[in-house]
Amino acid sequence: MASRDVSTDISTRRDQAVHAAVSQGLVGPASPVTGLLDVTGVRASAAALVAAFDAVTAPGTEVLHAFAVKATPLVPVLRLLREAGIGAEVASPGELALARAAGIAPTRTVLDSPAKTGAELREALALGIAVNADNPQELARLDALVASAPTRSPLGLRVNPQLGAGSIGALSTATATSKFGVALRDEGARDWVVRAYLDRPWLTRLHTHSGSQGVPLELMARGVRTAYELAEEINALAGRQQIDTLDIGGGLPVNFASDEQTPDYATYAGLLASTVPGLFDGRYGLVTEFGRSLLAKHGTILALVEYAKESGGRPIAVTHAGVQVATRTVYAPGSWPLRIAAYDAKGRRKTGPDVAQDVAGPACFSGDLLAENHALPLLEAGDYAAALDTGAYYFAQHYSYNSLVRPGVHGFTADGDGVRFATVRAPQTIEEIVAESGGDRAGALLDL
């Protein structure tokens, strides 16, 4: 019953926001595609995450929930999450800069990446940012940096439990040949990890990340248990609590089939508590790195239907949202299908019989489809197609095919007083496209 109530709230707020966005001109002929972000929903997801882990951890346990910035790399979003008690997990200099611009403290920031440069490591250690080394060569760089200058950064090592893939192989991080972390089941690897810690008293964290879209919760929990058992072994051999914090990553899958938010954080935290009870008894600090699950359900991409046509007997709605905003969906629709909702020219939900139709994007190749043979009320020119559950990654992964402009993103709240909007990211202009495409260097090649 509770999940149905929450789902109804999400749907109602979304319908209100779409109608208001059309009425106020945030989307229309002059701005034919835009992103909408439900601020109330984001706050609720952050609160649910905090509450779920608070319910299973011992009082006084230090817990950092670090948002995976790659999921929605927008400074106002990071600032909103900061105010909700969420830190940042960053994987590049750009993501670190965004987190700092949002005011997220170095002590609430974690640096993860399989390709950290020496400069990145030096900056992180100078600021006191937590770092998880990915491999022996990176650990050797940390050896030199720690020896050359003191640091307040908590330092750890990422391990890969090699438990297998979920349903989306490209996103699975715990396969036998994953590029991430030290592969624990490779010959001699576990012994090397143990010795690495015993030789370095300043290594105090252990990191693993086995979750992602398509990965079952049980597999995620097994990955965490593997890391916990390794930490227990190392601490026993060290004769002290050398590893004091476990970073368990994120990767909670998202339900893209309906507005229902399943699985939820409480379910996952409860599974972890039963699978790895020692993780929550107060001896270990805890870091999580959730991304998609915090934002996905609260975003909508709204696109004007420019033309409605028919080909081979199938209706086609030609919209302004395609591969440039939904790259994964267009190139891998089986793994990343989107729900589409139909709205009329005034931004009201369309009714009427469902008709199988294609919802196409503007790019110049045939596969640029948000949805193929999708049943919904027939879209007509001047209507709007809404791609749902697009709050994570879809606002991040702009693909500049055909030099299509990057759409604006607007946060909203919807209540009894109506809908209020705030611009998160302004729409890209044609002038900006020209500038970033070398517009001020038009003659640069002529004298070569």
Short mmCIF file of C-alpha atoms in Angstrom, two decimals, residues 79-356:
data_model
loop_
_atom_site.label_atom_id
_atom_site.label_comp_id
_atom_site.label_asym_id
_atom_site.label_seq_id
_atom_site.Cartn_x
_atom_site.Cartn_y
_atom_site.Cartn_z
CA ARG A 79 24.14 20.65 -3.52
CA LEU A 80 20.60 19.36 -2.94
CA LEU A 81 21.99 15.99 -1.93
CA ARG A 82 24.60 17.63 0.30
CA GLU A 83 21.80 19.34 2.20
CA ALA A 84 20.18 15.91 2.59
CA GLY A 85 23.34 14.53 4.20
CA ILE A 86 24.84 12.87 1.11
CA GLY A 87 28.49 13.18 0.07
CA ALA A 88 30.15 12.50 -3.29
CA GLU A 89 31.94 9.63 -5.01
CA VAL A 90 34.00 11.03 -7.88
CA ALA A 91 35.90 9.35 -10.68
CA SER A 92 37.60 12.19 -12.56
CA PRO A 93 39.01 15.69 -12.05
CA GLY A 94 35.81 17.08 -13.56
CA GLU A 95 33.58 15.23 -11.12
CA LEU A 96 35.75 16.36 -8.21
CA ALA A 97 35.45 19.96 -9.42
CA LEU A 98 31.65 19.61 -9.54
CA ALA A 99 31.54 18.22 -6.01
CA ARG A 100 33.71 21.05 -4.71
CA ALA A 101 31.55 23.62 -6.53
CA ALA A 102 28.54 22.14 -4.72
CA GLY A 103 30.28 22.69 -1.39
CA ILE A 104 30.83 19.02 -0.56
CA ALA A 105 33.66 18.75 1.94
CA PRO A 106 36.78 16.72 1.12
CA THR A 107 36.06 14.58 4.19
CA ARG A 108 32.76 13.58 2.56
CA THR A 109 34.30 12.81 -0.82
CA VAL A 110 35.69 9.52 -2.15
CA LEU A 111 37.91 9.22 -5.25
CA ASP A 112 37.47 6.04 -7.28
CA SER A 113 38.73 5.46 -10.82
CA PRO A 114 40.73 2.79 -12.61
CA ALA A 115 42.94 5.42 -14.27
CA LYS A 116 43.85 8.03 -11.66
CA THR A 117 46.81 10.18 -12.71
CA GLY A 118 49.63 11.15 -10.41
CA ALA A 119 48.27 14.70 -10.37
CA GLU A 120 44.83 13.48 -9.29
CA LEU A 121 46.32 11.45 -6.47
CA ARG A 122 48.46 14.35 -5.26
CA GLU A 123 45.46 16.68 -5.23
CA ALA A 124 43.30 14.19 -3.36
CA LEU A 125 45.94 13.56 -0.72
CA ALA A 126 46.56 17.28 -0.29
CA LEU A 127 42.84 17.89 0.27
CA GLY A 128 42.27 14.90 2.57
CA ILE A 129 39.93 13.08 0.17
CA ALA A 130 39.52 9.33 0.64
CA VAL A 131 41.20 7.30 -2.12
CA ASN A 132 40.66 3.67 -3.09
CA ALA A 133 43.63 2.39 -5.09
CA ASP A 134 42.61 0.18 -8.00
CA ASN A 135 45.74 -1.88 -8.67
CA PRO A 136 49.33 -2.59 -7.52
CA GLN A 137 50.86 0.09 -9.73
CA GLU A 138 48.56 2.75 -8.29
CA LEU A 139 49.34 1.53 -4.80
CA ALA A 140 53.05 2.00 -5.60
CA ARG A 141 52.29 5.62 -6.52
CA LEU A 142 50.56 6.05 -3.17
CA ASP A 143 53.61 4.57 -1.44
CA ALA A 144 55.76 7.35 -2.89
CA LEU A 145 53.25 10.10 -2.16
CA VAL A 146 52.65 9.01 1.44
CA ALA A 147 56.40 8.85 2.03
CA SER A 148 56.94 12.34 0.61
CA ALA A 149 54.25 14.25 2.49
CA PRO A 150 51.80 13.63 5.33
CA THR A 151 48.13 13.28 4.42
CA ARG A 152 44.80 13.11 6.22
CA SER A 153 43.25 11.05 3.42
CA PRO A 154 41.80 7.67 4.37
CA LEU A 155 43.40 5.19 1.97
CA GLY A 156 42.22 1.79 0.83
CA LEU A 157 42.34 -0.80 -1.92
CA ARG A 158 39.57 -1.92 -4.27
CA VAL A 159 39.07 -5.66 -4.68
CA ASN A 160 37.00 -7.61 -7.19
CA PRO A 161 35.32 -10.68 -5.67
CA GLN A 162 34.87 -12.18 -9.19
CA LEU A 163 31.37 -13.47 -8.44
CA GLY A 164 29.97 -13.18 -11.97
CA ALA A 165 27.84 -10.89 -14.10
CA GLY A 166 24.27 -9.67 -13.92
CA SER A 167 21.97 -9.36 -16.93
CA ILE A 168 23.92 -6.40 -18.43
CA GLY A 169 27.46 -7.60 -19.00
CA ALA A 170 28.90 -4.21 -19.90
CA LEU A 171 27.98 -2.86 -16.46
CA SER A 172 28.96 -5.87 -14.36
CA THR A 173 32.00 -5.06 -12.22
CA ALA A 174 32.53 -8.41 -10.46
CA THR A 175 33.24 -10.65 -13.44
CA ALA A 176 36.39 -12.75 -13.74
CA THR A 177 37.95 -10.27 -16.18
CA SER A 178 36.54 -6.96 -14.91
CA LYS A 179 38.90 -4.01 -15.34
CA PHE A 180 38.14 -2.84 -11.78
CA GLY A 181 40.12 -3.65 -8.65
CA VAL A 182 42.40 -6.50 -7.65
CA ALA A 183 40.92 -9.82 -8.82
CA LEU A 184 40.78 -11.83 -5.61
CA ARG A 185 40.49 -15.27 -7.21
CA ASP A 186 43.47 -14.88 -9.51
CA GLU A 187 46.45 -16.97 -8.45
CA GLY A 188 48.34 -15.32 -5.60
CA ALA A 189 46.11 -12.22 -5.59
CA ARG A 190 44.52 -12.69 -2.18
CA ASP A 191 47.88 -13.29 -0.52
CA TRP A 192 49.23 -10.18 -2.24
CA VAL A 193 46.32 -8.09 -0.89
CA VAL A 194 46.87 -9.36 2.64
CA ARG A 195 50.58 -8.60 2.49
CA ALA A 196 49.90 -5.16 0.99
CA TYR A 197 47.91 -4.24 4.09
CA LEU A 198 50.29 -5.77 6.60
CA ASP A 199 53.17 -3.84 5.02
CA ARG A 200 51.25 -0.54 5.05
CA PRO A 201 49.70 0.42 8.39
CA TRP A 202 48.17 3.49 6.68
CA LEU A 203 45.88 1.35 4.52
CA THR A 204 42.71 1.47 6.61
CA ARG A 205 39.88 0.95 4.13
CA LEU A 206 38.72 -1.87 1.87
CA HIS A 207 36.49 -1.24 -1.13
CA THR A 208 34.33 -3.44 -3.32
CA HIS A 209 31.55 -2.68 -5.78
CA SER A 210 29.61 -5.62 -7.18
CA GLY A 211 26.26 -3.97 -7.86
CA SER A 212 24.75 -2.31 -10.92
CA GLN A 213 21.63 -2.40 -13.05
CA GLY A 214 20.74 -6.02 -13.78
CA VAL A 215 22.66 -7.44 -10.82
CA PRO A 216 20.53 -9.37 -8.26
CA LEU A 217 20.66 -8.19 -4.66
CA GLU A 218 21.93 -11.57 -3.48
CA LEU A 219 25.00 -11.27 -5.70
CA MET A 220 25.64 -7.76 -4.40
CA ALA A 221 25.41 -9.01 -0.81
CA ARG A 222 27.82 -11.88 -1.53
CA GLY A 223 30.35 -9.36 -2.83
CA VAL A 224 30.08 -7.35 0.37
CA ARG A 225 30.45 -10.49 2.46
CA THR A 226 33.64 -11.41 0.56
CA ALA A 227 35.14 -8.01 1.35
CA TYR A 228 34.07 -8.23 5.00
CA GLU A 229 35.66 -11.69 5.40
CA LEU A 230 38.87 -10.39 3.84
CA ALA A 231 38.91 -7.43 6.25
CA GLU A 232 38.43 -9.78 9.19
CA GLU A 233 41.34 -11.93 8.00
CA ILE A 234 43.65 -8.95 7.59
CA ASN A 235 42.76 -7.47 10.97
CA ALA A 236 43.32 -10.82 12.66
CA LEU A 237 46.76 -11.16 11.09
CA ALA A 238 47.61 -7.55 11.95
CA GLY A 239 46.57 -8.14 15.55
CA ARG A 240 44.57 -4.90 15.54
CA GLN A 241 41.69 -3.12 13.82
CA GLN A 242 43.78 -1.92 10.88
CA ILE A 243 40.88 -1.85 8.42
CA ASP A 244 38.35 0.37 10.13
CA THR A 245 36.02 1.20 7.21
CA LEU A 246 34.40 -0.86 4.47
CA ASP A 247 33.29 0.86 1.28
CA ILE A 248 30.56 -1.37 -0.19
CA GLY A 249 29.91 0.61 -3.38
CA GLY A 250 26.40 1.10 -4.70
CA GLY A 251 24.60 -0.22 -7.74
CA LEU A 252 21.09 -0.84 -6.36
CA PRO A 253 19.03 -1.74 -9.45
CA VAL A 254 16.09 0.42 -10.52
CA ASN A 255 12.64 -0.74 -11.62
CA PHE A 256 12.11 0.79 -15.07
CA ALA A 257 8.75 -0.96 -15.61
CA SER A 258 6.52 1.22 -13.43
CA ASP A 259 6.54 4.12 -10.96
CA GLU A 260 7.01 1.68 -8.08
CA GLN A 261 10.40 2.15 -6.40
CA THR A 262 11.60 -1.41 -6.06
CA PRO A 263 13.88 -2.78 -4.79
CA ASP A 264 14.18 -0.24 -2.01
CA TYR A 265 17.06 0.64 0.29
CA ALA A 266 15.40 -0.95 3.31
CA THR A 267 15.20 -4.30 1.53
CA TYR A 268 18.86 -4.19 0.55
CA ALA A 269 20.05 -3.00 3.97
CA GLY A 270 18.03 -5.79 5.58
CA LEU A 271 19.56 -8.37 3.25
CA LEU A 272 23.05 -7.11 4.09
CA ALA A 273 22.31 -7.25 7.81
CA SER A 274 21.32 -10.91 7.52
CA THR A 275 24.13 -11.85 5.12
CA VAL A 276 26.97 -9.90 6.79
CA PRO A 277 25.81 -9.16 10.36
CA GLY A 278 29.32 -8.27 11.57
CA LEU A 279 29.40 -5.36 9.15
CA PHE A 280 26.89 -3.48 11.29
CA ASP A 281 27.99 -4.24 14.83
CA GLY A 282 29.88 -0.96 15.22
CA ARG A 283 33.42 -2.17 14.58
CA TYR A 284 33.52 -0.85 11.02
CA GLY A 285 32.70 2.50 9.51
CA LEU A 286 30.65 2.25 6.33
CA VAL A 287 30.71 4.01 2.94
CA THR A 288 28.12 3.55 0.19
CA GLU A 289 28.21 4.86 -3.39
CA PHE A 290 24.66 4.79 -4.75
CA GLY A 291 23.86 6.81 -7.87
CA ARG A 292 21.15 5.62 -10.25
CA SER A 293 18.79 4.54 -7.47
CA LEU A 294 18.75 8.02 -5.91
CA LEU A 295 17.86 9.94 -9.08
CA ALA A 296 16.46 7.74 -11.85
CA LYS A 297 12.79 7.69 -10.86
CA HIS A 298 12.67 11.45 -10.42
CA GLY A 299 13.64 12.61 -13.90
CA THR A 300 11.61 13.07 -17.07
CA ILE A 301 12.75 14.07 -20.54
CA LEU A 302 9.93 15.91 -22.30
CA ALA A 303 10.05 16.28 -26.08
CA LEU A 304 7.82 17.98 -28.63
CA VAL A 305 6.38 15.78 -31.38
CA GLU A 306 7.40 17.71 -34.48
CA TYR A 307 5.77 15.39 -37.00
CA ALA A 308 3.54 12.32 -36.98
CA LYS A 309 3.87 10.01 -39.96
CA GLU A 310 3.44 6.38 -40.97
CA SER A 311 5.81 3.90 -42.56
CA GLY A 312 5.07 0.29 -43.39
CA GLY A 313 1.71 0.63 -41.68
CA ARG A 314 3.26 1.72 -38.36
CA PRO A 315 2.74 5.21 -36.90
CA ILE A 316 5.92 7.14 -36.11
CA ALA A 317 6.10 10.13 -33.79
CA VAL A 318 9.19 12.17 -34.72
CA THR A 319 10.36 13.98 -31.59
CA HIS A 320 13.36 16.05 -30.50
CA ALA A 321 14.64 13.50 -27.96
CA GLY A 322 16.76 10.63 -29.18
CA VAL A 323 20.33 9.41 -29.12
CA GLN A 324 21.67 12.75 -27.86
CA VAL A 325 19.91 12.27 -24.49
CA ALA A 326 19.17 8.53 -24.44
CA THR A 327 22.37 7.06 -25.84
CA ARG A 328 22.20 3.77 -23.95
CA THR A 329 18.55 3.22 -24.85
CA VAL A 330 19.09 3.88 -28.56
CA TYR A 331 22.14 1.64 -28.88
CA ALA A 332 21.09 -1.08 -26.39
CA PRO A 333 17.27 -0.97 -26.19
CA GLY A 334 17.05 -4.50 -24.82
CA SER A 335 19.06 -3.53 -21.75
CA TRP A 336 17.76 0.02 -21.37
CA PRO A 337 14.09 0.20 -22.43
CA LEU A 338 12.25 3.39 -21.51
CA ARG A 339 8.65 3.96 -20.52
CA ILE A 340 7.03 6.64 -22.64
CA ALA A 341 4.02 8.71 -21.57
CA ALA A 342 1.88 10.68 -24.03
CA TYR A 343 0.77 14.27 -23.37
CA ASP A 344 -1.31 16.54 -25.58
CA ALA A 345 -0.35 19.96 -26.92
CA LYS A 346 -1.32 21.60 -23.60
CA GLY A 347 0.68 19.18 -21.51
CA ARG A 348 -2.24 17.04 -20.32
CA ARG A 349 -2.09 13.23 -20.21
CA LYS A 350 -3.54 11.81 -23.41
CA THR A 351 -6.32 9.29 -23.19
CA GLY A 352 -7.77 6.95 -25.76
CA PRO A 353 -6.89 3.50 -27.08
CA ASP A 354 -3.28 2.40 -27.09
CA VAL A 355 -1.72 2.25 -30.53
CA ALA A 356 1.55 0.49 -31.32
#
